[in-house]
């Protein structure tokens, strides 16, 4: 395979524009005219609805734009201060294992958080990466949503660096009512977006070897 291309956008990217880029790249990967892509970016404030989204979980309709998306999962918030990582990979040329791909996305986030002095963990029956606060409260710090077309995976992860956490109150994030959300900044660990990007890139190769 060609080396993975890395792209970092330093200004918010509108969701439809990002989706168009991903759709075009998926076709190019399938046609073997472009390499796999890892794209780090932010979006303006918006909600996305995955294939399992329930209308009752959009608690404040009209607050931000809502985009239907073909990725798995339910409602997710994106906005400034959150690092989105779109990971476009040809699983057909790797291990043809979607669960393993999701596991690797989780591992990438866990290792990145560890390098930033935050313990991120998986939770049985809950999608995403979680942290436990000193009082025992469990909160979500990163979301994961993936779509696959002809064994090319796209969409990816969203890590809360320093977003406005009040923006999450317009939805039930990922359909989970019993637990809230948090961020690196909320945990007192905000090194800045550039350092987060460098850490994400530094931890990537140890997880996403050619499978």
mmCIF file of C-alpha atoms in Angstrom:
data_model
loop_
_atom_site.group_PDB
_atom_site.id
_atom_site.type_symbol
_atom_site.label_atom_id
_atom_site.label_comp_id
_atom_site.label_asym_id
_atom_site.label_seq_id
_atom_site.Cartn_x
_atom_site.Cartn_y
_atom_site.Cartn_z
ATOM 1 C CA UNK A 1 0.000 0.000 0.000
ATOM 2 C CA UNK A 2 0.977 3.616 -0.481
ATOM 3 C CA UNK A 3 2.109 5.504 2.649
ATOM 4 C CA UNK A 4 -0.772 6.993 4.634
ATOM 5 C CA UNK A 5 -1.370 10.676 3.883
ATOM 6 C CA UNK A 6 -1.725 13.032 6.859
ATOM 7 C CA UNK A 7 -3.755 16.220 6.656
ATOM 8 C CA UNK A 8 -4.307 18.816 9.395
ATOM 9 C CA UNK A 9 -6.843 21.639 8.979
ATOM 10 C CA UNK A 10 -6.251 24.576 11.290
ATOM 11 C CA UNK A 11 -9.600 26.275 10.632
ATOM 12 C CA UNK A 12 -13.075 24.781 11.194
ATOM 13 C CA UNK A 13 -14.308 22.688 8.272
ATOM 14 C CA UNK A 14 -18.015 22.600 7.453
ATOM 15 C CA UNK A 15 -19.402 19.106 7.864
ATOM 16 C CA UNK A 16 -20.802 18.723 4.307
ATOM 17 C CA UNK A 17 -17.433 19.762 2.879
ATOM 18 C CA UNK A 18 -15.608 17.209 5.027
ATOM 19 C CA UNK A 19 -18.069 14.506 4.045
ATOM 20 C CA UNK A 20 -17.548 15.310 0.358
ATOM 21 C CA UNK A 21 -13.780 15.011 0.787
ATOM 22 C CA UNK A 22 -14.161 11.640 2.501
ATOM 23 C CA UNK A 23 -16.558 10.308 -0.132
ATOM 24 C CA UNK A 24 -14.177 11.348 -2.906
ATOM 25 C CA UNK A 25 -11.181 9.810 -1.131
ATOM 26 C CA UNK A 26 -13.005 6.512 -0.542
ATOM 27 C CA UNK A 27 -13.591 6.249 -4.295
ATOM 28 C CA UNK A 28 -9.951 7.109 -4.960
ATOM 29 C CA UNK A 29 -8.698 4.513 -2.463
ATOM 30 C CA UNK A 30 -10.900 1.885 -4.094
ATOM 31 C CA UNK A 31 -9.605 2.954 -7.497
ATOM 32 C CA UNK A 32 -6.027 2.865 -6.204
ATOM 33 C CA UNK A 33 -5.453 6.459 -7.297
ATOM 34 C CA UNK A 34 -4.879 7.897 -3.804
ATOM 35 C CA UNK A 35 -3.476 6.626 -0.498
ATOM 36 C CA UNK A 36 -5.254 6.096 2.787
ATOM 37 C CA UNK A 37 -5.854 9.312 4.726
ATOM 38 C CA UNK A 38 -5.778 10.451 8.345
ATOM 39 C CA UNK A 39 -7.304 13.925 8.624
ATOM 40 C CA UNK A 40 -7.292 15.998 11.836
ATOM 41 C CA UNK A 41 -9.732 18.903 11.974
ATOM 42 C CA UNK A 42 -12.403 20.802 13.885
ATOM 43 C CA UNK A 43 -15.989 21.498 12.852
ATOM 44 C CA UNK A 44 -18.192 24.480 13.662
ATOM 45 C CA UNK A 45 -20.864 23.597 16.273
ATOM 46 C CA UNK A 46 -23.173 20.875 14.926
ATOM 47 C CA UNK A 47 -24.784 17.554 15.702
ATOM 48 C CA UNK A 48 -24.520 14.419 13.596
ATOM 49 C CA UNK A 49 -27.040 11.593 13.656
ATOM 50 C CA UNK A 50 -25.767 8.073 13.129
ATOM 51 C CA UNK A 51 -27.783 5.184 11.779
ATOM 52 C CA UNK A 52 -29.118 4.319 15.265
ATOM 53 C CA UNK A 53 -30.076 7.880 16.279
ATOM 54 C CA UNK A 54 -33.438 8.298 18.068
ATOM 55 C CA UNK A 55 -35.409 11.514 17.633
ATOM 56 C CA UNK A 56 -36.024 11.749 21.399
ATOM 57 C CA UNK A 57 -32.262 12.081 21.940
ATOM 58 C CA UNK A 58 -32.203 15.419 20.110
ATOM 59 C CA UNK A 59 -33.311 17.375 23.164
ATOM 60 C CA UNK A 60 -32.883 20.895 21.766
ATOM 61 C CA UNK A 61 -33.952 20.916 18.096
ATOM 62 C CA UNK A 62 -32.799 23.985 16.194
ATOM 63 C CA UNK A 63 -29.892 24.771 18.484
ATOM 64 C CA UNK A 64 -27.236 23.716 15.958
ATOM 65 C CA UNK A 65 -27.413 22.197 12.465
ATOM 66 C CA UNK A 66 -28.103 18.455 12.440
ATOM 67 C CA UNK A 67 -26.569 16.259 9.758
ATOM 68 C CA UNK A 68 -27.663 12.740 8.939
ATOM 69 C CA UNK A 69 -24.673 10.513 8.354
ATOM 70 C CA UNK A 70 -24.183 6.914 7.343
ATOM 71 C CA UNK A 71 -21.785 6.141 10.172
ATOM 72 C CA UNK A 72 -22.796 3.856 12.995
ATOM 73 C CA UNK A 73 -23.942 5.162 16.353
ATOM 74 C CA UNK A 74 -26.398 7.785 17.553
ATOM 75 C CA UNK A 75 -26.171 11.566 18.107
ATOM 76 C CA UNK A 76 -22.758 13.156 18.451
ATOM 77 C CA UNK A 77 -21.672 16.754 18.923
ATOM 78 C CA UNK A 78 -18.791 18.328 17.008
ATOM 79 C CA UNK A 79 -17.433 21.815 17.519
ATOM 80 C CA UNK A 80 -14.431 24.037 18.210
ATOM 81 C CA UNK A 81 -12.056 22.643 20.792
ATOM 82 C CA UNK A 82 -12.758 19.069 19.772
ATOM 83 C CA UNK A 83 -10.209 17.243 17.619
ATOM 84 C CA UNK A 84 -11.877 15.102 15.015
ATOM 85 C CA UNK A 85 -9.740 12.412 13.426
ATOM 86 C CA UNK A 86 -11.089 10.975 10.193
ATOM 87 C CA UNK A 87 -9.296 7.707 9.483
ATOM 88 C CA UNK A 88 -9.765 6.353 5.973
ATOM 89 C CA UNK A 89 -8.287 2.877 5.584
ATOM 90 C CA UNK A 90 -8.711 0.002 3.150
ATOM 91 C CA UNK A 91 -9.543 -2.869 5.456
ATOM 92 C CA UNK A 92 -9.692 -5.131 2.423
ATOM 93 C CA UNK A 93 -5.931 -4.721 2.139
ATOM 94 C CA UNK A 94 -5.449 -5.095 5.884
ATOM 95 C CA UNK A 95 -7.357 -7.702 7.896
ATOM 96 C CA UNK A 96 -10.964 -7.326 6.674
ATOM 97 C CA UNK A 97 -12.041 -7.012 10.302
ATOM 98 C CA UNK A 98 -14.249 -4.051 11.253
ATOM 99 C CA UNK A 99 -14.247 -4.888 14.963
ATOM 100 C CA UNK A 100 -10.464 -4.953 14.944
ATOM 101 C CA UNK A 101 -10.460 -1.552 13.230
ATOM 102 C CA UNK A 102 -12.719 -0.080 15.928
ATOM 103 C CA UNK A 103 -10.486 -1.648 18.589
ATOM 104 C CA UNK A 104 -7.461 0.035 16.996
ATOM 105 C CA UNK A 105 -9.249 3.405 16.990
ATOM 106 C CA UNK A 106 -9.954 2.927 20.689
ATOM 107 C CA UNK A 107 -6.357 1.941 21.355
ATOM 108 C CA UNK A 108 -5.092 4.995 19.483
ATOM 109 C CA UNK A 109 -7.156 7.252 21.731
ATOM 110 C CA UNK A 110 -6.178 5.394 24.902
ATOM 111 C CA UNK A 111 -2.468 5.660 24.101
ATOM 112 C CA UNK A 112 -2.816 9.324 23.139
ATOM 113 C CA UNK A 113 -4.579 10.111 26.408
ATOM 114 C CA UNK A 114 -1.974 8.168 28.393
ATOM 115 C CA UNK A 115 0.772 10.246 26.782
ATOM 116 C CA UNK A 116 -1.167 13.333 27.929
ATOM 117 C CA UNK A 117 -1.391 11.959 31.500
ATOM 118 C CA UNK A 118 -5.066 10.940 31.322
ATOM 119 C CA UNK A 119 -6.334 7.398 31.828
ATOM 120 C CA UNK A 120 -8.779 6.510 29.060
ATOM 121 C CA UNK A 121 -10.687 3.251 29.212
ATOM 122 C CA UNK A 122 -13.124 1.087 27.301
ATOM 123 C CA UNK A 123 -16.467 0.231 28.894
ATOM 124 C CA UNK A 124 -18.434 -2.914 28.103
ATOM 125 C CA UNK A 125 -21.595 -2.036 26.205
ATOM 126 C CA UNK A 126 -20.602 1.619 25.694
ATOM 127 C CA UNK A 127 -18.982 3.044 22.593
ATOM 128 C CA UNK A 128 -16.119 5.501 22.952
ATOM 129 C CA UNK A 129 -13.423 6.175 25.535
ATOM 130 C CA UNK A 130 -14.192 6.962 29.178
ATOM 131 C CA UNK A 131 -12.472 8.443 32.202
ATOM 132 C CA UNK A 132 -13.211 8.074 35.916
ATOM 133 C CA UNK A 133 -13.156 11.242 38.005
ATOM 134 C CA UNK A 134 -11.934 11.360 41.637
ATOM 135 C CA UNK A 135 -15.534 11.109 42.889
ATOM 136 C CA UNK A 136 -16.039 7.930 40.863
ATOM 137 C CA UNK A 137 -18.149 9.529 38.125
ATOM 138 C CA UNK A 138 -17.552 8.049 34.687
ATOM 139 C CA UNK A 139 -17.546 10.490 31.789
ATOM 140 C CA UNK A 140 -16.952 10.177 28.089
ATOM 141 C CA UNK A 141 -13.925 11.981 26.667
ATOM 142 C CA UNK A 142 -13.900 10.650 23.110
ATOM 143 C CA UNK A 143 -16.451 9.333 20.615
ATOM 144 C CA UNK A 144 -16.037 6.796 17.810
ATOM 145 C CA UNK A 145 -18.165 6.307 14.694
ATOM 146 C CA UNK A 146 -17.255 4.326 11.587
ATOM 147 C CA UNK A 147 -18.753 3.688 8.177
ATOM 148 C CA UNK A 148 -17.485 1.101 5.697
ATOM 149 C CA UNK A 149 -17.926 0.935 1.935
ATOM 150 C CA UNK A 150 -16.495 -2.038 0.048
ATOM 151 C CA UNK A 151 -14.070 -2.589 2.919
ATOM 152 C CA UNK A 152 -12.858 1.028 3.008
ATOM 153 C CA UNK A 153 -13.475 2.453 6.488
ATOM 154 C CA UNK A 154 -14.068 6.171 7.007
ATOM 155 C CA UNK A 155 -15.284 8.669 9.632
ATOM 156 C CA UNK A 156 -13.368 7.974 12.866
ATOM 157 C CA UNK A 157 -12.914 9.605 16.279
ATOM 158 C CA UNK A 158 -13.603 12.836 18.168
ATOM 159 C CA UNK A 159 -11.469 13.759 21.182
ATOM 160 C CA UNK A 160 -12.679 16.475 23.553
ATOM 161 C CA UNK A 161 -9.717 18.790 24.050
ATOM 162 C CA UNK A 162 -11.352 22.055 25.182
ATOM 163 C CA UNK A 163 -14.863 22.292 23.705
ATOM 164 C CA UNK A 164 -17.801 24.136 25.256
ATOM 165 C CA UNK A 165 -19.254 21.196 27.178
ATOM 166 C CA UNK A 166 -22.632 22.942 27.487
ATOM 167 C CA UNK A 167 -23.087 22.278 23.760
ATOM 168 C CA UNK A 168 -23.476 18.572 24.522
ATOM 169 C CA UNK A 169 -26.692 19.279 26.444
ATOM 170 C CA UNK A 170 -28.672 19.613 23.225
ATOM 171 C CA UNK A 171 -28.443 15.841 22.680
ATOM 172 C CA UNK A 172 -28.134 12.618 24.592
ATOM 173 C CA UNK A 173 -24.569 11.861 23.474
ATOM 174 C CA UNK A 174 -24.474 8.418 21.850
ATOM 175 C CA UNK A 175 -27.791 7.639 23.532
ATOM 176 C CA UNK A 176 -26.233 7.307 26.997
ATOM 177 C CA UNK A 177 -28.174 9.222 29.660
ATOM 178 C CA UNK A 178 -26.490 7.919 32.808
ATOM 179 C CA UNK A 179 -23.070 9.447 32.216
ATOM 180 C CA UNK A 180 -21.819 12.864 31.177
ATOM 181 C CA UNK A 181 -18.969 14.107 29.014
ATOM 182 C CA UNK A 182 -15.636 15.649 29.887
ATOM 183 C CA UNK A 183 -12.539 17.033 28.177
ATOM 184 C CA UNK A 184 -8.817 17.349 28.632
ATOM 185 C CA UNK A 185 -9.302 20.927 29.777
ATOM 186 C CA UNK A 186 -11.979 19.908 32.273
ATOM 187 C CA UNK A 187 -9.490 17.411 33.708
ATOM 188 C CA UNK A 188 -6.814 20.095 33.952
ATOM 189 C CA UNK A 189 -4.787 18.615 31.070
ATOM 190 C CA UNK A 190 -4.935 20.969 28.105
ATOM 191 C CA UNK A 191 -1.593 21.130 26.290
ATOM 192 C CA UNK A 192 -3.073 22.906 23.260
ATOM 193 C CA UNK A 193 -4.296 21.525 19.939
ATOM 194 C CA UNK A 194 -0.864 21.414 18.289
ATOM 195 C CA UNK A 195 0.494 19.212 21.071
ATOM 196 C CA UNK A 196 -2.582 16.973 20.875
ATOM 197 C CA UNK A 197 -2.052 16.626 17.129
ATOM 198 C CA UNK A 198 1.596 15.741 17.626
ATOM 199 C CA UNK A 199 0.637 13.121 20.200
ATOM 200 C CA UNK A 200 -2.055 11.620 17.978
ATOM 201 C CA UNK A 201 0.439 11.335 15.148
ATOM 202 C CA UNK A 202 3.142 9.966 17.413
ATOM 203 C CA UNK A 203 0.900 7.191 18.753
ATOM 204 C CA UNK A 204 -0.601 6.291 15.386
ATOM 205 C CA UNK A 205 2.112 4.106 13.915
ATOM 206 C CA UNK A 206 2.269 1.853 16.974
ATOM 207 C CA UNK A 207 -1.397 0.963 16.510
ATOM 208 C CA UNK A 208 -2.111 1.081 12.770
ATOM 209 C CA UNK A 209 0.569 -1.144 11.354
ATOM 210 C CA UNK A 210 -0.262 -2.900 8.110
ATOM 211 C CA UNK A 211 -2.477 -5.696 9.379
#
